[in-house]
Amino acid sequence: RARRQKPCTLRELELTVSELGLGYESDETVLLRYCSGKCTAHRHNYDITMEHMMRTGFKKKGRKDKVINGPCCRPTAFEKDFSFLDNNSRYHTIQNVSAKNCGCV
Amino acid sequence: MKSVTVWMCICISLLLLDKAASSWDGPSALSVSLASGAPGSPSTASGPGAQPEWVDCIQASDMCNQNPYCSSRYRVMRQCLVGKEKEAMLDNNRECQAALEVLLVSPLYDCRCKRGMKKELQCLQNYWTIHMGLTEGGDMEDSSPYEPVAPNRHPDAFRLASISSVSGMLTVAPKGFHCPDAERNCNPCLDAAKACNLNGSCKRQRSTYIATCSKEDPNKGETCSKKRCHKALRLFLDRVPTEFSHRLLFCPCQTEGCAERRRQTIVPDCSYKDKEKPNCLELRGICRQDPLCRSRLADYIVNCWTTPHTVSTCPNQDNHQACLASYARLIGTEITPNYVDSSFSNWTISPWCTCKGSGNQEEECLNFLRYFTDNTCLRNAIQAFGYGIDNTQNKNVSVPGPSATSKTGPDWSTGISEHPSVTIPKYPEPRDGGLDLGEDHSPCLCANVWALLPSLALALVLAQHAL
């Protein structure tokens, strides 16, 4: 069953500012860009070792540590500040809500 | 059973009629004016190859500087305009007067500037070096230093449109302005903000001016920096296409919430309001000291004001677009205009000034204020904006869907009756696209009419059967 997994890319969604979950009430629509997808092609030796350690290594050495065993698809840069008018006629400017570039880090 | 089918047929044909009628008033008016006026009219001939009869003032000053005689007088003239006593210098100083006389026959005298050109400010400064001394007398309005605006290409479209709606035969459909839920969810200003946010450049520029205008100025404590805010607004209006910026400024409102959003567009707390309301003539005086403000004010009056008792309400054969553009270019100057409150039915536009304390100049002050508060051209242009917007927005959509037209039609026909002069379903863009649009539409119209005939005939036959 070879379901090809989509690589880490920038995706977008139209939302109202209220739907962003930041506590602002505004019906203004904004384009939210976010990062999603797999990063399997970007694993380092570190990640392979960590996966192995999680399975057996840490226990053998008497540890219970949890480690993320692979790179994550995350924004490497954010879009510039976004300003909007809320439903009470006040302007707000918010930072770092929408991704500009994505990467496996 | 038969009567049921008859009714169904009648209903269907009525629906078709409605659709056809809505497509009639716009395109047909356009095609008529095309047939009558287009071939020989001078405006169509002025293509990119046509030679303008003026040079821009940067070129003109270069030309002057190449001539030693002209350049020395030009230098003298610039000296005359430095400092506070420039009025006195121009009136009394012999050398200044002599310099002006020489420059009147130089290429600088007839030069103009392009709107939004590179080095616009420098060009305007060159222009006023000559013309500052020419327009004496406070009540005379300046002529615009900008290149003349082409007249509206399809003036007939307006008259035909208004005639057809007066006769009551055709309902004017608001094209490019759709309200799915007529009362509650309809906010064209919110739609305009959405359109801007979904466009990368508009979103960035809008966010920039909003952030600049709502930021507190560290030097002044709580208030913002009006100067920076104005500059950011000018940049936004210069760089963002008018299909976005004009939509934000002139969105057609039917609710107070919408009108409040429209009023807030330019962040009036910073760009518009001030602690005190100055006298309008005082404000005009400040504006005239600044080449940019003075030019844009002159351009606004040239494009948005006609003396009473003329056939059209706007100059250049009702060129609404030119008026709206020069209005928008006043935003970010000393005379920044705005909606005074959030009333949607009875709105007023004014700069932040009053005619109190005018003394014996009260009449002149009121006349000046009237360019904004009591301006039929500006009012019509803004009212018409909601109808004409589809020209820039949906060039590919020829006829709006039947559901949208039939639903919004009645609401809008009531709105129209309040302003009988505003019955314009669409107005062509002065620069481009107007001709092509008309040609694209006319085949559709014919097709519509022919498609209508069989269904009408069928309905008639069935009706006769039933009787």
PDB file of C-alpha atoms in Angstrom, chain B residues 261-418:
ATOM      1  CA  ARG B 261     -16.131  50.943   8.245  1.00  0.00           C
ATOM      2  CA  ARG B 262     -16.020  53.195   5.184  1.00  0.00           C
ATOM      3  CA  ARG B 263     -15.396  56.236   7.373  1.00  0.00           C
ATOM      4  CA  GLN B 264     -12.608  54.389   9.174  1.00  0.00           C
ATOM      5  CA  THR B 265     -10.799  53.456   5.948  1.00  0.00           C
ATOM      6  CA  ILE B 266      -8.227  56.238   6.195  1.00  0.00           C
ATOM      7  CA  VAL B 267      -7.754  55.827   9.989  1.00  0.00           C
ATOM      8  CA  PRO B 268      -9.384  59.232  10.580  1.00  0.00           C
ATOM      9  CA  ASP B 269      -8.339  59.444  14.234  1.00  0.00           C
ATOM     10  CA  CYS B 270      -4.838  60.077  12.989  1.00  0.00           C
ATOM     11  CA  SER B 271      -5.049  61.250   9.379  1.00  0.00           C
ATOM     12  CA  TYR B 272      -8.165  63.411   9.617  1.00  0.00           C
ATOM     13  CA  LYS B 273      -9.087  64.620  13.083  1.00  0.00           C
ATOM     14  CA  ASP B 274      -7.117  67.126  15.050  1.00  0.00           C
ATOM     15  CA  LYS B 275      -7.465  68.751  18.457  1.00  0.00           C
ATOM     16  CA  GLU B 276      -8.757  71.926  16.902  1.00  0.00           C
ATOM     17  CA  LYS B 277     -10.800  72.573  13.793  1.00  0.00           C
ATOM     18  CA  PRO B 278      -9.036  75.301  11.830  1.00  0.00           C
ATOM     19  CA  ASN B 279     -10.747  77.774   9.552  1.00  0.00           C
ATOM     20  CA  CYS B 280     -11.053  76.376   6.030  1.00  0.00           C
ATOM     21  CA  LEU B 281      -9.337  79.343   4.398  1.00  0.00           C
ATOM     22  CA  GLU B 282      -6.471  79.021   6.852  1.00  0.00           C
ATOM     23  CA  LEU B 283      -6.210  75.353   5.938  1.00  0.00           C
ATOM     24  CA  ARG B 284      -6.271  76.205   2.254  1.00  0.00           C
ATOM     25  CA  GLY B 285      -3.489  78.700   2.879  1.00  0.00           C
ATOM     26  CA  ILE B 286      -1.351  75.991   4.486  1.00  0.00           C
ATOM     27  CA  CYS B 287      -2.120  73.688   1.573  1.00  0.00           C
ATOM     28  CA  ARG B 288      -1.045  76.300  -0.942  1.00  0.00           C
ATOM     29  CA  GLN B 289       2.391  76.548   0.630  1.00  0.00           C
ATOM     30  CA  ASP B 290       2.982  72.923  -0.259  1.00  0.00           C
ATOM     31  CA  PRO B 291       3.428  72.126  -3.977  1.00  0.00           C
ATOM     32  CA  LEU B 292       1.936  68.649  -3.643  1.00  0.00           C
ATOM     33  CA  CYS B 293      -1.151  69.705  -1.707  1.00  0.00           C
ATOM     34  CA  ARG B 294      -1.695  72.767  -3.876  1.00  0.00           C
ATOM     35  CA  SER B 295      -1.493  70.680  -7.051  1.00  0.00           C
ATOM     36  CA  ARG B 296      -3.830  68.012  -5.832  1.00  0.00           C
ATOM     37  CA  LEU B 297      -6.367  70.496  -4.569  1.00  0.00           C
ATOM     38  CA  ALA B 298      -6.340  72.251  -7.938  1.00  0.00           C
ATOM     39  CA  ASP B 299      -6.692  68.902  -9.686  1.00  0.00           C
ATOM     40  CA  TYR B 300      -9.631  67.953  -7.462  1.00  0.00           C
ATOM     41  CA  ILE B 301     -11.482  71.142  -8.284  1.00  0.00           C
ATOM     42  CA  VAL B 302     -10.751  70.792 -11.997  1.00  0.00           C
ATOM     43  CA  ASN B 303     -12.058  67.219 -12.108  1.00  0.00           C
ATOM     44  CA  CYS B 304     -14.854  67.324  -9.524  1.00  0.00           C
ATOM     45  CA  TRP B 305     -16.513  70.691  -9.925  1.00  0.00           C
ATOM     46  CA  THR B 306     -18.732  72.137 -12.591  1.00  0.00           C
ATOM     47  CA  THR B 307     -20.345  75.497 -12.374  1.00  0.00           C
ATOM     48  CA  PRO B 308     -24.128  75.224 -12.018  1.00  0.00           C
ATOM     49  CA  HIS B 309     -26.407  75.232 -15.086  1.00  0.00           C
ATOM     50  CA  THR B 310     -24.440  72.729 -17.139  1.00  0.00           C
ATOM     51  CA  VAL B 311     -25.801  69.561 -18.697  1.00  0.00           C
ATOM     52  CA  SER B 312     -23.426  67.177 -16.976  1.00  0.00           C
ATOM     53  CA  THR B 313     -22.700  67.191 -13.270  1.00  0.00           C
ATOM     54  CA  CYS B 314     -19.017  66.298 -13.647  1.00  0.00           C
ATOM     55  CA  PRO B 315     -16.374  67.877 -15.895  1.00  0.00           C
ATOM     56  CA  ASN B 316     -15.136  66.098 -18.999  1.00  0.00           C
ATOM     57  CA  GLN B 317     -18.556  64.805 -19.944  1.00  0.00           C
ATOM     58  CA  ASP B 318     -19.333  63.190 -16.604  1.00  0.00           C
ATOM     59  CA  ASN B 319     -15.978  61.538 -16.117  1.00  0.00           C
ATOM     60  CA  HIS B 320     -16.720  60.139 -12.659  1.00  0.00           C
ATOM     61  CA  GLN B 321     -13.563  58.080 -12.543  1.00  0.00           C
ATOM     62  CA  ALA B 322     -11.394  61.184 -12.904  1.00  0.00           C
ATOM     63  CA  CYS B 323     -13.225  62.881 -10.052  1.00  0.00           C
ATOM     64  CA  LEU B 324     -12.871  59.887  -7.728  1.00  0.00           C
ATOM     65  CA  ALA B 325      -9.190  59.557  -8.569  1.00  0.00           C
ATOM     66  CA  SER B 326      -8.417  63.186  -7.825  1.00  0.00           C
ATOM     67  CA  TYR B 327     -10.479  62.986  -4.629  1.00  0.00           C
ATOM     68  CA  ALA B 328      -8.448  59.959  -3.505  1.00  0.00           C
ATOM     69  CA  ARG B 329      -5.214  61.795  -4.276  1.00  0.00           C
ATOM     70  CA  LEU B 330      -6.168  64.529  -1.822  1.00  0.00           C
ATOM     71  CA  ILE B 331      -6.020  61.965   0.971  1.00  0.00           C
ATOM     72  CA  GLY B 332      -2.732  62.290   2.797  1.00  0.00           C
ATOM     73  CA  THR B 333      -2.423  66.045   2.201  1.00  0.00           C
ATOM     74  CA  GLU B 334      -3.284  68.933   4.530  1.00  0.00           C
ATOM     75  CA  ILE B 335      -6.756  68.953   2.982  1.00  0.00           C
ATOM     76  CA  THR B 336      -7.516  65.295   3.636  1.00  0.00           C
ATOM     77  CA  PRO B 337     -11.254  64.814   3.070  1.00  0.00           C
ATOM     78  CA  ASN B 338     -13.408  62.176   4.713  1.00  0.00           C
ATOM     79  CA  TYR B 339     -16.976  61.174   5.551  1.00  0.00           C
ATOM     80  CA  VAL B 340     -17.943  63.267   8.555  1.00  0.00           C
ATOM     81  CA  ASP B 341     -20.017  60.553  10.259  1.00  0.00           C
ATOM     82  CA  SER B 342     -21.252  56.994   9.817  1.00  0.00           C
ATOM     83  CA  SER B 343     -24.582  57.859   8.249  1.00  0.00           C
ATOM     84  CA  PHE B 344     -25.221  55.663   5.207  1.00  0.00           C
ATOM     85  CA  SER B 345     -28.213  57.419   3.661  1.00  0.00           C
ATOM     86  CA  ASN B 346     -27.311  61.048   4.214  1.00  0.00           C
ATOM     87  CA  TRP B 347     -23.541  61.171   4.169  1.00  0.00           C
ATOM     88  CA  THR B 348     -21.410  64.279   3.918  1.00  0.00           C
ATOM     89  CA  ILE B 349     -17.798  64.739   2.962  1.00  0.00           C
ATOM     90  CA  SER B 350     -15.615  67.504   4.310  1.00  0.00           C
ATOM     91  CA  PRO B 351     -12.041  68.321   5.196  1.00  0.00           C
ATOM     92  CA  TRP B 352     -11.332  68.875   8.901  1.00  0.00           C
ATOM     93  CA  CYS B 353     -12.163  72.570   8.998  1.00  0.00           C
ATOM     94  CA  THR B 354     -14.936  75.042   9.699  1.00  0.00           C
ATOM     95  CA  CYS B 355     -16.044  78.446   8.455  1.00  0.00           C
ATOM     96  CA  LYS B 356     -16.389  79.830  11.963  1.00  0.00           C
ATOM     97  CA  GLY B 357     -14.308  82.897  12.505  1.00  0.00           C
ATOM     98  CA  SER B 358     -14.065  83.808   8.836  1.00  0.00           C
ATOM     99  CA  GLY B 359     -15.013  87.432   9.378  1.00  0.00           C
ATOM    100  CA  ASN B 360     -15.627  89.248   6.131  1.00  0.00           C
ATOM    101  CA  GLN B 361     -14.345  86.261   4.181  1.00  0.00           C
ATOM    102  CA  GLU B 362     -17.208  84.029   5.245  1.00  0.00           C
ATOM    103  CA  GLU B 363     -18.677  83.789   1.769  1.00  0.00           C
ATOM    104  CA  GLU B 364     -15.376  82.800   0.238  1.00  0.00           C
ATOM    105  CA  CYS B 365     -14.897  80.232   2.980  1.00  0.00           C
ATOM    106  CA  LEU B 366     -18.333  78.734   2.429  1.00  0.00           C
ATOM    107  CA  ASN B 367     -17.728  78.614  -1.304  1.00  0.00           C
ATOM    108  CA  PHE B 368     -14.550  76.685  -0.684  1.00  0.00           C
ATOM    109  CA  LEU B 369     -16.148  74.270   1.768  1.00  0.00           C
ATOM    110  CA  ARG B 370     -18.917  73.650  -0.755  1.00  0.00           C
ATOM    111  CA  TYR B 371     -16.419  71.960  -3.081  1.00  0.00           C
ATOM    112  CA  PHE B 372     -16.655  69.094  -0.601  1.00  0.00           C
ATOM    113  CA  THR B 373     -19.899  69.308   1.329  1.00  0.00           C
ATOM    114  CA  ASP B 374     -22.239  70.344  -1.461  1.00  0.00           C
ATOM    115  CA  ASN B 375     -20.702  68.849  -4.589  1.00  0.00           C
ATOM    116  CA  THR B 376     -23.127  67.141  -6.968  1.00  0.00           C
ATOM    117  CA  CYS B 377     -20.361  65.696  -9.110  1.00  0.00           C
ATOM    118  CA  LEU B 378     -18.561  64.067  -6.202  1.00  0.00           C
ATOM    119  CA  ARG B 379     -21.845  62.834  -4.753  1.00  0.00           C
ATOM    120  CA  ASN B 380     -22.941  61.300  -8.042  1.00  0.00           C
ATOM    121  CA  ALA B 381     -19.556  59.771  -8.681  1.00  0.00           C
ATOM    122  CA  ILE B 382     -19.541  58.072  -5.284  1.00  0.00           C
ATOM    123  CA  GLN B 383     -23.160  56.959  -5.560  1.00  0.00           C
ATOM    124  CA  ALA B 384     -22.511  55.553  -9.010  1.00  0.00           C
ATOM    125  CA  PHE B 385     -19.408  53.699  -7.914  1.00  0.00           C
ATOM    126  CA  GLY B 386     -21.334  50.687  -6.651  1.00  0.00           C
ATOM    127  CA  TYR B 387     -22.844  50.231 -10.079  1.00  0.00           C
ATOM    128  CA  GLY B 388     -19.823  50.745 -12.232  1.00  0.00           C
ATOM    129  CA  ILE B 389     -17.433  48.641 -10.242  1.00  0.00           C
ATOM    130  CA  ASP B 390     -17.958  45.538 -12.370  1.00  0.00           C
ATOM    131  CA  ASN B 391     -16.036  47.183 -15.183  1.00  0.00           C
ATOM    132  CA  THR B 392     -12.863  46.791 -13.222  1.00  0.00           C
ATOM    133  CA  GLN B 393     -13.801  43.777 -11.156  1.00  0.00           C
ATOM    134  CA  ASN B 394     -15.348  41.124 -13.367  1.00  0.00           C
ATOM    135  CA  LYS B 395     -14.409  41.904 -16.918  1.00  0.00           C
ATOM    136  CA  ASN B 396     -15.189  38.364 -18.030  1.00  0.00           C
ATOM    137  CA  VAL B 397     -18.638  38.128 -16.520  1.00  0.00           C
ATOM    138  CA  SER B 398     -20.967  39.698 -19.026  1.00  0.00           C
ATOM    139  CA  VAL B 399     -24.329  39.268 -17.333  1.00  0.00           C
ATOM    140  CA  PRO B 400     -24.900  38.606 -13.644  1.00  0.00           C
ATOM    141  CA  GLY B 401     -26.786  35.456 -12.749  1.00  0.00           C
ATOM    142  CA  PRO B 402     -30.575  35.712 -12.827  1.00  0.00           C
ATOM    143  CA  SER B 403     -30.932  34.885  -9.138  1.00  0.00           C
ATOM    144  CA  ALA B 404     -28.667  37.695  -8.076  1.00  0.00           C
ATOM    145  CA  THR B 405     -30.391  40.254 -10.274  1.00  0.00           C
ATOM    146  CA  SER B 406     -33.923  39.373  -9.317  1.00  0.00           C
ATOM    147  CA  LYS B 407     -33.080  39.258  -5.638  1.00  0.00           C
ATOM    148  CA  THR B 408     -31.190  42.485  -5.286  1.00  0.00           C
ATOM    149  CA  GLY B 409     -33.107  44.415  -7.915  1.00  0.00           C
ATOM    150  CA  PRO B 410     -36.034  45.570  -5.764  1.00  0.00           C
ATOM    151  CA  ASP B 411     -33.871  46.692  -2.843  1.00  0.00           C
ATOM    152  CA  TRP B 412     -31.794  48.804  -5.107  1.00  0.00           C
ATOM    153  CA  SER B 413     -34.560  50.373  -7.073  1.00  0.00           C
ATOM    154  CA  THR B 414     -35.793  51.918  -3.832  1.00  0.00           C
ATOM    155  CA  GLY B 415     -32.315  53.181  -3.073  1.00  0.00           C
ATOM    156  CA  ILE B 416     -32.125  54.723  -6.522  1.00  0.00           C
ATOM    157  CA  SER B 417     -35.329  56.678  -6.184  1.00  0.00           C
ATOM    158  CA  GLU B 418     -33.721  58.715  -3.417  1.00  0.00           C
TER     159      GLU B 418
END
